[in-house]
XYZ file of C-alpha atoms in Angstrom:
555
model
C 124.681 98.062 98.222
C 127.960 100.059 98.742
C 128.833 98.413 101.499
C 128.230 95.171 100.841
C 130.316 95.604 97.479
C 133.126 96.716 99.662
C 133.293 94.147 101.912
C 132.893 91.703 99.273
C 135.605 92.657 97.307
C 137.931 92.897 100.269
C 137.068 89.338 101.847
C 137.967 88.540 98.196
C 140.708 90.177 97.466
C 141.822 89.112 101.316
C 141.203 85.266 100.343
C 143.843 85.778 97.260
C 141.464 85.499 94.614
C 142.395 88.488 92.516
C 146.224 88.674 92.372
C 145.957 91.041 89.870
C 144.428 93.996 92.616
C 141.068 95.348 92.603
C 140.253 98.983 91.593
C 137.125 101.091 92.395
C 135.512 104.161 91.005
C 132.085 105.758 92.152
C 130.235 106.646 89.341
C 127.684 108.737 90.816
C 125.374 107.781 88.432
C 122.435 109.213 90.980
C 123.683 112.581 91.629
C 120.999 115.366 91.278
C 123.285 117.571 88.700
C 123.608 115.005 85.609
C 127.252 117.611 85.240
C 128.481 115.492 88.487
C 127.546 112.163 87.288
C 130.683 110.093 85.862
C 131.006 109.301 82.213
C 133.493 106.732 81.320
C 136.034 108.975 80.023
C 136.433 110.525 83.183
C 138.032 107.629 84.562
C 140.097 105.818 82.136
C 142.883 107.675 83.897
C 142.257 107.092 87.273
C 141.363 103.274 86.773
C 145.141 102.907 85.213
C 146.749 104.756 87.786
C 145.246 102.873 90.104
C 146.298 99.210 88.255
C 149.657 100.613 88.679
C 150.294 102.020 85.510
C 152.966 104.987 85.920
C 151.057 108.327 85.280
C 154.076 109.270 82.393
C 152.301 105.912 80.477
C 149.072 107.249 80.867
C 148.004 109.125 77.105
C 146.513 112.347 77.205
C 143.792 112.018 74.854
C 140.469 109.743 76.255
C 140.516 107.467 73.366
C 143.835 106.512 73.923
C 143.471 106.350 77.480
C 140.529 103.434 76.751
C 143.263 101.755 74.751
C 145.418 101.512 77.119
C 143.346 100.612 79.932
C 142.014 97.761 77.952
C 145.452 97.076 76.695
C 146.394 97.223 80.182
C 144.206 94.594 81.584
C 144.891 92.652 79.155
C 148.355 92.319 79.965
C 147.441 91.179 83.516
C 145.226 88.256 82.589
C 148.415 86.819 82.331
C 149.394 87.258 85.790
C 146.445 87.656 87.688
C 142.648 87.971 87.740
C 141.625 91.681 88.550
C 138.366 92.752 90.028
C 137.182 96.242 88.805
C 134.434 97.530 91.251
C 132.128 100.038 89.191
C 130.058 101.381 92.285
C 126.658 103.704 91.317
C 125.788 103.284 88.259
C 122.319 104.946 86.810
C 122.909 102.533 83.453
C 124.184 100.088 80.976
C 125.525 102.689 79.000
C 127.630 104.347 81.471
C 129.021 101.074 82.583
C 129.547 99.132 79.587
C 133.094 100.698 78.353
C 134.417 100.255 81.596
C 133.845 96.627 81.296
C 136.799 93.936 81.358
C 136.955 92.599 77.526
C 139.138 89.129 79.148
C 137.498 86.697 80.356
C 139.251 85.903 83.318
C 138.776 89.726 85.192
C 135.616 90.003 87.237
C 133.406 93.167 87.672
C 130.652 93.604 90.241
C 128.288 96.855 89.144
C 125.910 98.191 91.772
C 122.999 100.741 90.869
C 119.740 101.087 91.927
C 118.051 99.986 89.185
C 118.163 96.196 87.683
C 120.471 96.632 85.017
C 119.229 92.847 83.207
C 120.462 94.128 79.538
C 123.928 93.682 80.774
C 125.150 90.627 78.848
C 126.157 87.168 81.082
C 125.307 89.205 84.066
C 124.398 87.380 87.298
C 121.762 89.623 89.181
C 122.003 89.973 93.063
C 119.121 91.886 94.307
C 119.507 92.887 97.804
C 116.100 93.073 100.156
C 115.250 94.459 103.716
C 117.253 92.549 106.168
C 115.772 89.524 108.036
C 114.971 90.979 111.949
C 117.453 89.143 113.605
C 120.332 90.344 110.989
C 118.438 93.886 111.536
C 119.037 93.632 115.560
C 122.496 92.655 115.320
C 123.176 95.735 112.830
C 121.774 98.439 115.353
C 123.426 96.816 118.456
C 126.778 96.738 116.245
C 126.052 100.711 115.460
C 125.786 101.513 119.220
C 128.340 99.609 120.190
C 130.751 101.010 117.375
C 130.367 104.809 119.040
C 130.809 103.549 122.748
C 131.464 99.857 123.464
C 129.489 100.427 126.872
C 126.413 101.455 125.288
C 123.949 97.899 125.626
C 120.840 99.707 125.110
C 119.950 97.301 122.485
C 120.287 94.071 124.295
C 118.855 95.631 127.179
C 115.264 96.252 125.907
C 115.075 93.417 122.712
C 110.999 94.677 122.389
C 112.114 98.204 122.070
C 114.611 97.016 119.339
C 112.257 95.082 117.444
C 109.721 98.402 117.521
C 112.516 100.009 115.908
C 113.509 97.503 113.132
C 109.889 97.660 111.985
C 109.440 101.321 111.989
C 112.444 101.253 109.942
C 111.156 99.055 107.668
C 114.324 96.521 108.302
C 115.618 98.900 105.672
C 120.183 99.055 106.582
C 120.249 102.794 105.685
C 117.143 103.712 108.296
C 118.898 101.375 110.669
C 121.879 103.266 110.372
C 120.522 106.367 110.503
C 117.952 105.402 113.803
C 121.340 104.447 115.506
C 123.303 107.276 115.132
C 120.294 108.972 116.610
C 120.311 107.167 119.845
C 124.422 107.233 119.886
C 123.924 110.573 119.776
C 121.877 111.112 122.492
C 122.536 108.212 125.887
C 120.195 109.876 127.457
C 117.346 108.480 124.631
C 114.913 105.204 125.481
C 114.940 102.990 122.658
C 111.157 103.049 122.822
C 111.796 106.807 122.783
C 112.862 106.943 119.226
C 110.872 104.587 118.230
C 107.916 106.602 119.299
C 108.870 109.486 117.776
C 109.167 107.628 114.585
C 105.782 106.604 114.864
C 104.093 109.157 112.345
C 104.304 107.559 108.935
C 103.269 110.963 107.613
C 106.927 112.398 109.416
C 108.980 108.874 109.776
C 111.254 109.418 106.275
C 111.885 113.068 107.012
C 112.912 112.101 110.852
C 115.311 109.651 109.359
C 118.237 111.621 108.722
C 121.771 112.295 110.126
C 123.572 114.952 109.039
C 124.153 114.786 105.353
C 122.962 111.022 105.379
C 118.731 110.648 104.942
C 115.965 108.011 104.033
C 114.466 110.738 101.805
C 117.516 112.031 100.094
C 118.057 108.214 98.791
C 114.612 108.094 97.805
C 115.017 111.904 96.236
C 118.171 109.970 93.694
C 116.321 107.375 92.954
C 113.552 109.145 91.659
C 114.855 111.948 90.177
C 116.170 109.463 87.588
C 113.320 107.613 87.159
C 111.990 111.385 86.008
C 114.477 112.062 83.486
C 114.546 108.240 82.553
C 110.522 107.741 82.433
C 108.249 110.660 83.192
C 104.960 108.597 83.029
C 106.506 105.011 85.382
C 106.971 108.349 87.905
C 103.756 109.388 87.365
C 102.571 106.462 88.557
C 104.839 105.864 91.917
C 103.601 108.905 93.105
C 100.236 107.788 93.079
C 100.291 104.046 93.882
C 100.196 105.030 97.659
C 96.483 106.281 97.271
C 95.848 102.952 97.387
C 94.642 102.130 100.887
C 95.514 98.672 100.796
C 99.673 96.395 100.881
C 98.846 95.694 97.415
C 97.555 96.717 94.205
C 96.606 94.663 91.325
C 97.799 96.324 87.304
C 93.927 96.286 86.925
C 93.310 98.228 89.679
C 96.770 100.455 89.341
C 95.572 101.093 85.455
C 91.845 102.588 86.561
C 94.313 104.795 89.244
C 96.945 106.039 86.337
C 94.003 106.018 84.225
C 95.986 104.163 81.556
C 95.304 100.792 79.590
C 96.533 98.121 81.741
C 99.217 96.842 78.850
C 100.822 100.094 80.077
C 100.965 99.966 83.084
C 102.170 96.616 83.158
C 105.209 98.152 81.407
C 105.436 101.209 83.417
C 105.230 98.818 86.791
C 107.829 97.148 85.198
C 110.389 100.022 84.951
C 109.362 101.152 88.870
C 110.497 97.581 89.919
C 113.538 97.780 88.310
C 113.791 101.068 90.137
C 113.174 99.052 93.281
C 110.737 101.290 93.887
C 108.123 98.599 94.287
C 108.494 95.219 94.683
C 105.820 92.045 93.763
C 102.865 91.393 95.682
C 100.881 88.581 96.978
C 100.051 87.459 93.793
C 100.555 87.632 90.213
C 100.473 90.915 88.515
C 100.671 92.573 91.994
C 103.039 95.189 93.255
C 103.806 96.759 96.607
C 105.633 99.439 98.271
C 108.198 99.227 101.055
C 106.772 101.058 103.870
C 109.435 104.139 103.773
C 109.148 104.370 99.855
C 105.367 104.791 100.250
C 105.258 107.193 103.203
C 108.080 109.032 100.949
C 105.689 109.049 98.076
C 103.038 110.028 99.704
C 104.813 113.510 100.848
C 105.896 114.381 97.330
C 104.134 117.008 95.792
C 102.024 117.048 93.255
C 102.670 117.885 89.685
C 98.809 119.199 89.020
C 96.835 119.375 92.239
C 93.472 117.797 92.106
C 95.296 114.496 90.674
C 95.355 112.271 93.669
C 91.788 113.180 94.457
C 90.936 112.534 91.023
C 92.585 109.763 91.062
C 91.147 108.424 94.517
C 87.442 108.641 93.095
C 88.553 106.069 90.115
C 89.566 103.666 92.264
C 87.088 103.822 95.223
C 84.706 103.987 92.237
C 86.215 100.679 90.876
C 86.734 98.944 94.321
C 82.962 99.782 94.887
C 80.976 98.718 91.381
C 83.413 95.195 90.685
C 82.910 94.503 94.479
C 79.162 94.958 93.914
C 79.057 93.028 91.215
C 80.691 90.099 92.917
C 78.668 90.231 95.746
C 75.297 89.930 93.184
C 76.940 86.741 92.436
C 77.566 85.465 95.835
C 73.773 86.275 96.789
C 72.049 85.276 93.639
C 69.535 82.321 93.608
C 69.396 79.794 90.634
C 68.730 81.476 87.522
C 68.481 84.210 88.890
C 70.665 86.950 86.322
C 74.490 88.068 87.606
C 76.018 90.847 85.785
C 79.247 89.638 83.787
C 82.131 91.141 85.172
C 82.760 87.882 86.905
C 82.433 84.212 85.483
C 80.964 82.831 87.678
C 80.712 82.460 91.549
C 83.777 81.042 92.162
C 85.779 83.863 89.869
C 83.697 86.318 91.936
C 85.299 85.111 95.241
C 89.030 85.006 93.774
C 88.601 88.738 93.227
C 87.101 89.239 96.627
C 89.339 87.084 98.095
C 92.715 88.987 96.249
C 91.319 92.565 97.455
C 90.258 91.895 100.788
C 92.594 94.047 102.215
C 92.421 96.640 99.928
C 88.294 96.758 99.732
C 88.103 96.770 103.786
C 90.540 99.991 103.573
C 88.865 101.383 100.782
C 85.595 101.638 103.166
C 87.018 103.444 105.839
C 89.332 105.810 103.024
C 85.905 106.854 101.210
C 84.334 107.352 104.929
C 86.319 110.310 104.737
C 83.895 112.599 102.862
C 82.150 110.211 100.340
C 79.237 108.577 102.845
C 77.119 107.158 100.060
C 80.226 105.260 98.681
C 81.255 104.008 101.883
C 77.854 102.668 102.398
C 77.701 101.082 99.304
C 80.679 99.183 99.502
C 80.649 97.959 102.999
C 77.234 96.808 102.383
C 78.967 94.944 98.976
C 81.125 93.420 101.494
C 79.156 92.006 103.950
C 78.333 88.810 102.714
C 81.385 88.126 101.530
C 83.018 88.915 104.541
C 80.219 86.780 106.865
C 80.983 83.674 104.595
C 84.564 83.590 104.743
C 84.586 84.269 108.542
C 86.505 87.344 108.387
C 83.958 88.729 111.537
C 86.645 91.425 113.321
C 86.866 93.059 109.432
C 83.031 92.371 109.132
C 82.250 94.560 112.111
C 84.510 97.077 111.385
C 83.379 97.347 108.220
C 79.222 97.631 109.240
C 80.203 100.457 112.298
C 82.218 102.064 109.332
C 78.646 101.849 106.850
C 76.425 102.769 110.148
C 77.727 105.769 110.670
C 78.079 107.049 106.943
C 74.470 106.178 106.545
C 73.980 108.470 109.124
C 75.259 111.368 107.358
C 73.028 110.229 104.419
C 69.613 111.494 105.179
C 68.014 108.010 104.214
C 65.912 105.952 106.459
C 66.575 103.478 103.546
C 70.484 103.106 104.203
C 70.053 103.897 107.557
C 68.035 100.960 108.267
C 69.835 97.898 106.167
C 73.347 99.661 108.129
C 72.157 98.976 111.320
C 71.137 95.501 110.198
C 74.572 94.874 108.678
C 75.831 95.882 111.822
C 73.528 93.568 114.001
C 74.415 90.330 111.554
C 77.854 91.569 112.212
C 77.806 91.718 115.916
C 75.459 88.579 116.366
C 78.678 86.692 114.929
C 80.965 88.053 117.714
C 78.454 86.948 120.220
C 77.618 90.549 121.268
C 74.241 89.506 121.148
C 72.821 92.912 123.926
C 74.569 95.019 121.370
C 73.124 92.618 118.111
C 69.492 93.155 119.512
C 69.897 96.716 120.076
C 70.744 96.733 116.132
C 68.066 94.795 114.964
C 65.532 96.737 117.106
C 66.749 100.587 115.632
C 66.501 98.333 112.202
C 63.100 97.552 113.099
C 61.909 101.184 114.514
C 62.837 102.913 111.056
C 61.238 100.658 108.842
C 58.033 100.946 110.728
C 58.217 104.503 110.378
C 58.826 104.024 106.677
C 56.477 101.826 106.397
C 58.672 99.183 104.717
C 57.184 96.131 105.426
C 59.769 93.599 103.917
C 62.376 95.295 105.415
C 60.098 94.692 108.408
C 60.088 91.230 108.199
C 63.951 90.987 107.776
C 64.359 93.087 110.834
C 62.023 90.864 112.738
C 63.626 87.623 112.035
C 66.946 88.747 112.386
C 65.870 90.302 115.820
C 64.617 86.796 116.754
C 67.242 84.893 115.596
C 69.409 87.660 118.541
C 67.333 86.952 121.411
C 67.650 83.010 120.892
C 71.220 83.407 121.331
C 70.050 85.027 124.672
C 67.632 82.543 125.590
C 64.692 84.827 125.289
C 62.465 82.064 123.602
C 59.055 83.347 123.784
C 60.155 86.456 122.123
C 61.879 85.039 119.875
C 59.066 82.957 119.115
C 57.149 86.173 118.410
C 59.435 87.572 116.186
C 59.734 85.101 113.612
C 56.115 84.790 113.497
C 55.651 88.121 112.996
C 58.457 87.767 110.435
C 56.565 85.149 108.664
C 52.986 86.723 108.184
C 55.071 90.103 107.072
C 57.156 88.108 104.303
C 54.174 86.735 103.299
C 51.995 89.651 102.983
C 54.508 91.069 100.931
C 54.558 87.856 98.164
C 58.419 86.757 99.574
C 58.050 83.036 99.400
C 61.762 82.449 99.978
C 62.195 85.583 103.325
C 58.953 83.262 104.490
C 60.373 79.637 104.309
C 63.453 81.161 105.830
C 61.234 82.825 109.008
C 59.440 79.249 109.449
C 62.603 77.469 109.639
C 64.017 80.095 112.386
C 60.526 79.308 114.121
C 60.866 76.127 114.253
C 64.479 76.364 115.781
C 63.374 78.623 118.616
C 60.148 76.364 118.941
C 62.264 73.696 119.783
C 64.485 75.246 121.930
C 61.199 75.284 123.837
C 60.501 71.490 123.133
C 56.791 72.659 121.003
C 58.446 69.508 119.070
C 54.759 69.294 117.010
C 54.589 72.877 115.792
C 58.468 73.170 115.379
C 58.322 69.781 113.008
C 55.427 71.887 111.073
C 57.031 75.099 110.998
C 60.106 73.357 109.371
C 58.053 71.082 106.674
C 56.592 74.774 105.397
C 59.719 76.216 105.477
C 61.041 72.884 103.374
C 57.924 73.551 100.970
C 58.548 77.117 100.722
C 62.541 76.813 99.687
C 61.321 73.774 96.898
C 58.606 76.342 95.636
C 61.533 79.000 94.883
C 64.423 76.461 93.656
C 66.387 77.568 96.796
C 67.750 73.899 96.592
C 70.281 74.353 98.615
C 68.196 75.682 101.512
C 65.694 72.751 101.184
C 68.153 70.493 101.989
C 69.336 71.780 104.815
C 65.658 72.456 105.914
C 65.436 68.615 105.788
C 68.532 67.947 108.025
C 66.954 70.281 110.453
C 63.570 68.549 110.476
C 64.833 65.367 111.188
C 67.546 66.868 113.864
C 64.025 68.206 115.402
C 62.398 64.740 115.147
C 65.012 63.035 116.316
C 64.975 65.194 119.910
C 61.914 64.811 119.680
C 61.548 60.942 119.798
C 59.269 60.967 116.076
C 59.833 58.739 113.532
C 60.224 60.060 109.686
C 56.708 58.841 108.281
C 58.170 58.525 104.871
C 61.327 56.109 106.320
C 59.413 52.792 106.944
C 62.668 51.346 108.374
C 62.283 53.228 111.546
C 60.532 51.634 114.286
């Protein structure tokens, strides 16, 4: 911001727009001892010495000194437009007497937080560079400390690397060049790798007195005098595994009513510590400002980890209750956290990111909630195609169930897993699933789980052409969902029988094992299953050269 307020004001004063001069005082509104900060006393003087004011015109006393700068510039809106440059200030308040009272003087404030009570103000907020503007800044670096040095057009991929470790952020660009000037001997790709570790990447970013985290220290050291609770908050909006974080889901974290945190995320993103998310009433983190909150320490230990459990614990229960809703059956009861089915997805849809994290961050000592919330996931995941996630996610839940001591878990993870792999087409790897499925719950004795191991396994090996035992499988599938009084698990084995019967043109018994399955999905209301039931029967009657005995227009 410094620097582009410098070379703003001196293209403009350059371009003759301010005949009157242009003056400039640091306010060090950020500095860590509030005794160094500027208060607008302190430079009444300065600023009129500077307009050209004599020093022998200059009063002693402050008040008189604001007079007469006032007085001053008032005088010179008759000659000239001035531009007074008031760089680094913390707030309004040390800003506003230093403010032009005519109309025709300009003043450009910077500070690092969005000062919007300043009246008629136009706001510029600056963001990360774009990456070509982010190239051309660290080959203009080099090149600045030896015009020879082409490192950075020489290896563009190694340049790019670096821009997005860097987080396209100018100071970190800076800073990463003056690194390599300082060593020719350095790779691009050198740096770059040892910039790697987000854990060490904002404390690796310094030269000499000049750092990433001494920025970051300013800003939020007056965010702590300023609002004790809002930096509360930053430092613990990076235990959320995910780019994003909903104010729901940042108020269960802070444990705070969400009205307040809505304020308090309010005050961090006029910090610019965070910025807005993908959505509404969603806030991220630049990459460097969360890898720099993540390294501060912490006010009470035990907080973070406290903290952690609310939100896996949230992240786990709503994401269980929207999966009941994506499963259910008609009439069948949902719990009312959502809507509706439709409301569900929207949630599931706004959190993927962060529920997919959220499995593997709980993996990490809390198995059973892992489990649960991977196994939440699955259908969602399945339905909306996200497969790479959806296997990730299952391996994640197979192996904490493993940890779990429950043939239970142990068995629906593997299952997860071979639904999940089965979608990839790693169908040797799908079957090898379904059968470890199948081998515990025979040992449990858990015959419906039995049955959905056997038709799952079946519905594998057609994918490998292995018909007959296919064929097997979702008979055995059948008599074990019915056994165990699951009309809707048994019109969904005869369907899969018929499929795999056909595949073996048994076009009589396939047509039959479809019209039960159609019988068995009207039974349970599973409407939507019927129908496609019927599709499928006449797809199978068609191959098979059979009229529909109930369309008297076929021949």
């Amino acid at each position: 911001k410094t620097a582009l307020a410098r070379h703003v004001a001196q293209v403009a004063v350059g371009r003759g727009w301010f005949s009157g001069g242009a003056v400039w005082v640091d306010l060090r509104g950020y500095a860590a001892d509030p005794g160094d900060r500027i208060a607008p006393g302190q430079v009444f003087g300065p600023l009129l010495r500077a307009l050209g004011v004599p020093a022998e015109q200059i009063p002693p006393q402050l008040g008189e000194q604001a007079a007469a700068y006032h007085h001053h510039l008032g005088l010179l809106a008759g000659a000239g437009r001035a531009l007074v440059v008031l760089d680094n200030a913390s707030g309004v308040d040390q800003a506003a007497g230093l403010m032009p009272r005519h109309s025709v003087h300009r003043v450009m404030v910077t500070s690092r937080h969005t000062l919007g009570e300043l009246d008629g103000a136009r706001i510029v907020d600056l963001d990360v560079l774009d990456t070509p503007e982010a190239v051309e800044l660290v080959d203009r670096a080099l090149s600045e400390r030896d015009p020879a040095d082409r490192r950075a057009a020489a290896d563009p991929a190694g340049v790019a690397g670096l821009v997005e470790v860097c987080g396209r952020l100018p100071l970190a660009l800076r800073i990463a060049a003056a690194l390599l000037a300082d060593d020719a001997g350095m790779a691009v790709t050198g740096l770059v790798a040892e910039l790697a570790d987000a854990t060490t990447r904002v404390d690796a970013l310094a030269y000499g007195s000049t750092g990433v985290a001494a920025a970051f220290d300013l800003s939020r050291r007056h965010l702590t005098e300023r609002d004790p609770a809002a930096a509360g908050l930053f430092a613990l909006l990076p235990v959320n595994p995910g780019p994003d974080i909903s104010i729901e889901a940042a108020a269960v974290l802070a444990d705070l009513p969400v009205g307040r945190v809505r304020s308090l995320s309010r005050v961090l993103r006029q910090a610019h510590l965070v910025q807005p998310g993908t959505g509404s009433d969603r806030w991220s983190m630049h990459d460097l400002v969360r890898a720099y909150a993540t390294g501060l320490p912490e006010d009470h230990p035990g907080d973070r980890a406290t903290a952690t459990d609310r939100l896996l614990d949230h992240y786990t229960t709503t994401a269980d209750a929207a999966d009941d809703h994506l499963r259910a059956l008609p009439g069948q009861p949902v719990p009312d956290r959502f809507t509706d089915r439709d409301h569900a997805l929207t949630w599931l849809d706004a959190e993927r990111a962060n529920l997919t994290a959220a499995v593997t961050l709980a993996a990490n000592g809390n198995h059973h909630r892992a489990f649960t919330l991977a196994n939440a996931l699955a259908e969602f995941l399945s339905w909306r195609r996200y497969l790479g996630e959806w296997v990730t996610v299952a391996t994640t839940a197979r192996e904490a169930a493993g940890h779990l001591d429950s043939p239970t878990l142990e068995a629906i993870a593997w299952n997860n897993l071979g639904l999940a792999l089965r979608q990839v087409r790693r169908f040797d790897e799908a079957i090898d699933a379904h059968q470890r499925d199948l081998e515990i719950c025979r040992q449990t004795g858990d015959q419906h789980g039995e049955g959905m191991a056997w038709t799952n396994l079946g519905n594998a090996l057609v994918e490998v052409r292995r018909f007959d035992e296919a064929i097997i499988a979702q008979q055995t599938a059948r008599d074990l969902y019915h056994q165990t009084g699951d009309r809707h698990g048994e019109g969904m084995a005869w369907a899969n029988l018929g499929l795999a019967l056909r595949e073996v043109r048994r076009f009589d018994e396939a047509i039959d094992a479809v019209e039960q399955a159609v019988a068995a999905f009207a039974e349970t209301g599973a409407a939507g299953d019927a129908e496609r039931a019927r599709r499928m029967l006449q797809g199978i009657r068609d191959a098979a050269g059979r009229p529909d005995p109930q369309d008297g227009s076929r021949p």
